[in-house]
């Protein structure tokens, strides 16, 4: 079992293709490609944390149909565009989530935070979406010792990122913080 993170799929949202210069010919191409990308690496028993904006501007019934197509046990951390999805499609639904793993605190929220629980020490990592950044934002954060990462599809080649990737991405910074 693996854990994955993502946000800002905006399934069904035609305008996001133009707004974010996404490489899709239309909304159906975007929906199909994102779901295919996710299902190519996520297995039935894997956990997928979705940090908001899963769909946008489509009827609830269509949103639920698309969500059903994504493999894995889904946990939603709501974003500003999430509606009233069928709750049975998710293991859990939150507005904010924290958990600890290997002496590291993970803070999950749709929005990027300047400060988060234990951000000044002990290697706390903040995962978020919302800003539709490119990979440069994440690289700059790492270079500056900021343990904050945009898990949005726009910053991650339209795939989710794995828990092990996140941990390895910040491994040098984490070791400095926890004194290893």
PDB file of N, CA and C in Angstrom, residues 19-70:
ATOM      1  N   UNK A  19      -6.655  28.887 -18.582  1.00  0.00           N
ATOM      2  CA  UNK A  19      -6.095  29.643 -17.455  1.00  0.00           C
ATOM      3  C   UNK A  19      -4.696  29.156 -17.081  1.00  0.00           C
ATOM      4  N   UNK A  20      -4.506  27.843 -17.089  1.00  0.00           N
ATOM      5  CA  UNK A  20      -3.245  27.265 -16.637  1.00  0.00           C
ATOM      6  C   UNK A  20      -2.411  26.679 -17.773  1.00  0.00           C
ATOM      7  N   UNK A  21      -2.807  26.989 -19.000  1.00  0.00           N
ATOM      8  CA  UNK A  21      -2.067  26.511 -20.167  1.00  0.00           C
ATOM      9  C   UNK A  21      -1.845  25.000 -20.107  1.00  0.00           C
ATOM     10  N   UNK A  22      -2.898  24.276 -19.740  1.00  0.00           N
ATOM     11  CA  UNK A  22      -2.810  22.813 -19.683  1.00  0.00           C
ATOM     12  C   UNK A  22      -2.788  22.250 -21.102  1.00  0.00           C
ATOM     13  N   UNK A  23      -2.023  21.180 -21.327  1.00  0.00           N
ATOM     14  CA  UNK A  23      -1.809  20.655 -22.685  1.00  0.00           C
ATOM     15  C   UNK A  23      -2.906  19.702 -23.177  1.00  0.00           C
ATOM     16  N   UNK A  24      -4.163  20.094 -22.996  1.00  0.00           N
ATOM     17  CA  UNK A  24      -5.265  19.224 -23.392  1.00  0.00           C
ATOM     18  C   UNK A  24      -6.101  19.915 -24.460  1.00  0.00           C
ATOM     19  N   UNK A  25      -6.639  19.135 -25.411  1.00  0.00           N
ATOM     20  CA  UNK A  25      -7.428  19.734 -26.502  1.00  0.00           C
ATOM     21  C   UNK A  25      -8.805  20.180 -26.043  1.00  0.00           C
ATOM     22  N   UNK A  26      -9.364  19.499 -25.030  1.00  0.00           N
ATOM     23  CA  UNK A  26     -10.672  19.878 -24.503  1.00  0.00           C
ATOM     24  C   UNK A  26     -10.857  19.251 -23.122  1.00  0.00           C
ATOM     25  N   UNK A  27     -12.000  19.521 -22.501  1.00  0.00           N
ATOM     26  CA  UNK A  27     -12.237  19.066 -21.134  1.00  0.00           C
ATOM     27  C   UNK A  27     -12.319  17.539 -21.047  1.00  0.00           C
ATOM     28  N   UNK A  28     -12.866  16.902 -22.069  1.00  0.00           N
ATOM     29  CA  UNK A  28     -12.935  15.437 -22.052  1.00  0.00           C
ATOM     30  C   UNK A  28     -11.536  14.834 -22.105  1.00  0.00           C
ATOM     31  N   UNK A  29     -10.669  15.409 -22.935  1.00  0.00           N
ATOM     32  CA  UNK A  29      -9.277  14.956 -23.012  1.00  0.00           C
ATOM     33  C   UNK A  29      -8.595  15.133 -21.656  1.00  0.00           C
ATOM     34  N   UNK A  30      -8.814  16.283 -21.014  1.00  0.00           N
ATOM     35  CA  UNK A  30      -8.220  16.536 -19.697  1.00  0.00           C
ATOM     36  C   UNK A  30      -8.728  15.521 -18.671  1.00  0.00           C
ATOM     37  N   UNK A  31     -10.050  15.355 -18.577  1.00  0.00           N
ATOM     38  CA  UNK A  31     -10.618  14.408 -17.615  1.00  0.00           C
ATOM     39  C   UNK A  31     -10.060  13.005 -17.828  1.00  0.00           C
ATOM     40  N   UNK A  32     -10.084  12.543 -19.069  1.00  0.00           N
ATOM     41  CA  UNK A  32      -9.619  11.190 -19.383  1.00  0.00           C
ATOM     42  C   UNK A  32      -8.136  11.014 -19.096  1.00  0.00           C
ATOM     43  N   UNK A  33      -7.325  12.006 -19.455  1.00  0.00           N
ATOM     44  CA  UNK A  33      -5.874  11.902 -19.234  1.00  0.00           C
ATOM     45  C   UNK A  33      -5.545  11.901 -17.749  1.00  0.00           C
ATOM     46  N   UNK A  34      -6.164  12.798 -16.981  1.00  0.00           N
ATOM     47  CA  UNK A  34      -5.889  12.826 -15.548  1.00  0.00           C
ATOM     48  C   UNK A  34      -6.293  11.512 -14.883  1.00  0.00           C
ATOM     49  N   UNK A  35      -7.469  11.019 -15.184  1.00  0.00           N
ATOM     50  CA  UNK A  35      -7.918   9.758 -14.577  1.00  0.00           C
ATOM     51  C   UNK A  35      -7.020   8.613 -15.018  1.00  0.00           C
ATOM     52  N   UNK A  36      -6.636   8.569 -16.274  1.00  0.00           N
ATOM     53  CA  UNK A  36      -5.732   7.519 -16.772  1.00  0.00           C
ATOM     54  C   UNK A  36      -4.361   7.620 -16.086  1.00  0.00           C
ATOM     55  N   UNK A  37      -3.827   8.844 -15.950  1.00  0.00           N
ATOM     56  CA  UNK A  37      -2.538   9.025 -15.264  1.00  0.00           C
ATOM     57  C   UNK A  37      -2.605   8.509 -13.827  1.00  0.00           C
ATOM     58  N   UNK A  38      -3.662   8.871 -13.122  1.00  0.00           N
ATOM     59  CA  UNK A  38      -3.804   8.458 -11.732  1.00  0.00           C
ATOM     60  C   UNK A  38      -3.925   6.948 -11.638  1.00  0.00           C
ATOM     61  N   UNK A  39      -4.795   6.370 -12.453  1.00  0.00           N
ATOM     62  CA  UNK A  39      -5.037   4.935 -12.387  1.00  0.00           C
ATOM     63  C   UNK A  39      -3.856   4.106 -12.876  1.00  0.00           C
ATOM     64  N   UNK A  40      -2.904   4.731 -13.564  1.00  0.00           N
ATOM     65  CA  UNK A  40      -1.712   4.004 -14.017  1.00  0.00           C
ATOM     66  C   UNK A  40      -0.745   3.732 -12.864  1.00  0.00           C
ATOM     67  N   UNK A  41      -0.872   4.482 -11.763  1.00  0.00           N
ATOM     68  CA  UNK A  41       0.050   4.265 -10.636  1.00  0.00           C
ATOM     69  C   UNK A  41      -0.654   3.937  -9.318  1.00  0.00           C
ATOM     70  N   UNK A  42      -1.910   4.313  -9.185  1.00  0.00           N
ATOM     71  CA  UNK A  42      -2.647   4.064  -7.940  1.00  0.00           C
ATOM     72  C   UNK A  42      -3.373   2.728  -8.044  1.00  0.00           C
ATOM     73  N   UNK A  43      -3.229   1.917  -6.997  1.00  0.00           N
ATOM     74  CA  UNK A  43      -3.913   0.628  -6.933  1.00  0.00           C
ATOM     75  C   UNK A  43      -5.106   0.722  -5.981  1.00  0.00           C
ATOM     76  N   UNK A  44      -5.943  -0.277  -6.007  1.00  0.00           N
ATOM     77  CA  UNK A  44      -7.189  -0.286  -5.237  1.00  0.00           C
ATOM     78  C   UNK A  44      -6.984  -0.003  -3.754  1.00  0.00           C
ATOM     79  N   UNK A  45      -5.941  -0.558  -3.151  1.00  0.00           N
ATOM     80  CA  UNK A  45      -5.722  -0.389  -1.707  1.00  0.00           C
ATOM     81  C   UNK A  45      -4.857   0.808  -1.343  1.00  0.00           C
ATOM     82  N   UNK A  46      -4.375   1.546  -2.325  1.00  0.00           N
ATOM     83  CA  UNK A  46      -3.583   2.745  -2.047  1.00  0.00           C
ATOM     84  C   UNK A  46      -4.489   3.856  -1.520  1.00  0.00           C
ATOM     85  N   UNK A  47      -3.892   4.791  -0.799  1.00  0.00           N
ATOM     86  CA  UNK A  47      -4.623   5.936  -0.258  1.00  0.00           C
ATOM     87  C   UNK A  47      -4.271   7.164  -1.094  1.00  0.00           C
ATOM     88  N   UNK A  48      -5.288   7.913  -1.492  1.00  0.00           N
ATOM     89  CA  UNK A  48      -5.093   9.140  -2.260  1.00  0.00           C
ATOM     90  C   UNK A  48      -5.690  10.301  -1.477  1.00  0.00           C
ATOM     91  N   UNK A  49      -4.814  11.175  -0.976  1.00  0.00           N
ATOM     92  CA  UNK A  49      -5.259  12.430  -0.362  1.00  0.00           C
ATOM     93  C   UNK A  49      -5.456  13.443  -1.480  1.00  0.00           C
ATOM     94  N   UNK A  50      -6.669  13.955  -1.595  1.00  0.00           N
ATOM     95  CA  UNK A  50      -6.984  14.972  -2.586  1.00  0.00           C
ATOM     96  C   UNK A  50      -7.159  16.286  -1.830  1.00  0.00           C
ATOM     97  N   UNK A  51      -6.214  17.220  -2.019  1.00  0.00           N
ATOM     98  CA  UNK A  51      -6.221  18.461  -1.256  1.00  0.00           C
ATOM     99  C   UNK A  51      -7.010  19.555  -1.972  1.00  0.00           C
ATOM    100  N   UNK A  52      -8.194  19.210  -2.368  1.00  0.00           N
ATOM    101  CA  UNK A  52      -9.143  20.196  -2.861  1.00  0.00           C
ATOM    102  C   UNK A  52      -9.231  20.364  -4.355  1.00  0.00           C
ATOM    103  N   UNK A  53     -10.355  20.964  -4.759  1.00  0.00           N
ATOM    104  CA  UNK A  53     -10.672  21.323  -6.136  1.00  0.00           C
ATOM    105  C   UNK A  53     -10.591  20.122  -7.079  1.00  0.00           C
ATOM    106  N   UNK A  54     -11.255  19.072  -6.669  1.00  0.00           N
ATOM    107  CA  UNK A  54     -11.313  17.845  -7.451  1.00  0.00           C
ATOM    108  C   UNK A  54     -12.096  18.061  -8.748  1.00  0.00           C
ATOM    109  N   UNK A  55     -13.228  18.747  -8.644  1.00  0.00           N
ATOM    110  CA  UNK A  55     -14.028  19.081  -9.824  1.00  0.00           C
ATOM    111  C   UNK A  55     -14.398  20.566  -9.740  1.00  0.00           C
ATOM    112  N   UNK A  56     -14.972  21.056 -10.837  1.00  0.00           N
ATOM    113  CA  UNK A  56     -15.412  22.451 -10.829  1.00  0.00           C
ATOM    114  C   UNK A  56     -16.413  22.671 -11.962  1.00  0.00           C
ATOM    115  N   UNK A  57     -17.504  23.350 -11.623  1.00  0.00           N
ATOM    116  CA  UNK A  57     -18.508  23.791 -12.601  1.00  0.00           C
ATOM    117  C   UNK A  57     -19.163  22.666 -13.389  1.00  0.00           C
ATOM    118  N   UNK A  58     -19.384  21.532 -12.712  1.00  0.00           N
ATOM    119  CA  UNK A  58     -20.149  20.459 -13.345  1.00  0.00           C
ATOM    120  C   UNK A  58     -21.203  19.981 -12.354  1.00  0.00           C
ATOM    121  N   UNK A  59     -22.276  19.380 -12.864  1.00  0.00           N
ATOM    122  CA  UNK A  59     -23.310  18.881 -11.958  1.00  0.00           C
ATOM    123  C   UNK A  59     -22.757  17.824 -10.996  1.00  0.00           C
ATOM    124  N   UNK A  60     -23.345  17.762  -9.817  1.00  0.00           N
ATOM    125  CA  UNK A  60     -22.902  16.812  -8.789  1.00  0.00           C
ATOM    126  C   UNK A  60     -22.903  15.377  -9.314  1.00  0.00           C
ATOM    127  N   UNK A  61     -23.898  15.011 -10.081  1.00  0.00           N
ATOM    128  CA  UNK A  61     -23.970  13.635 -10.604  1.00  0.00           C
ATOM    129  C   UNK A  61     -22.781  13.325 -11.514  1.00  0.00           C
ATOM    130  N   UNK A  62     -22.402  14.260 -12.376  1.00  0.00           N
ATOM    131  CA  UNK A  62     -21.246  14.073 -13.264  1.00  0.00           C
ATOM    132  C   UNK A  62     -19.954  14.032 -12.442  1.00  0.00           C
ATOM    133  N   UNK A  63     -19.839  14.895 -11.428  1.00  0.00           N
ATOM    134  CA  UNK A  63     -18.666  14.888 -10.545  1.00  0.00           C
ATOM    135  C   UNK A  63     -18.512  13.527  -9.888  1.00  0.00           C
ATOM    136  N   UNK A  64     -19.590  12.998  -9.353  1.00  0.00           N
ATOM    137  CA  UNK A  64     -19.541  11.701  -8.687  1.00  0.00           C
ATOM    138  C   UNK A  64     -19.140  10.575  -9.641  1.00  0.00           C
ATOM    139  N   UNK A  65     -19.632  10.635 -10.893  1.00  0.00           N
ATOM    140  CA  UNK A  65     -19.251   9.631 -11.898  1.00  0.00           C
ATOM    141  C   UNK A  65     -17.742   9.654 -12.143  1.00  0.00           C
ATOM    142  N   UNK A  66     -17.175  10.850 -12.288  1.00  0.00           N
ATOM    143  CA  UNK A  66     -15.736  10.975 -12.539  1.00  0.00           C
ATOM    144  C   UNK A  66     -14.921  10.511 -11.336  1.00  0.00           C
ATOM    145  N   UNK A  67     -15.350  10.891 -10.139  1.00  0.00           N
ATOM    146  CA  UNK A  67     -14.634  10.502  -8.917  1.00  0.00           C
ATOM    147  C   UNK A  67     -14.609   8.985  -8.774  1.00  0.00           C
ATOM    148  N   UNK A  68     -15.708   8.326  -9.109  1.00  0.00           N
ATOM    149  CA  UNK A  68     -15.793   6.853  -9.024  1.00  0.00           C
ATOM    150  C   UNK A  68     -14.745   6.184  -9.894  1.00  0.00           C
ATOM    151  N   UNK A  69     -14.354   6.832 -10.985  1.00  0.00           N
ATOM    152  CA  UNK A  69     -13.389   6.245 -11.916  1.00  0.00           C
ATOM    153  C   UNK A  69     -11.963   6.233 -11.374  1.00  0.00           C
ATOM    154  N   UNK A  70     -11.660   7.048 -10.374  1.00  0.00           N
ATOM    155  CA  UNK A  70     -10.300   7.141  -9.832  1.00  0.00           C
ATOM    156  C   UNK A  70     -10.095   6.033  -8.808  1.00  0.00           C
TER     157      UNK A  70
END
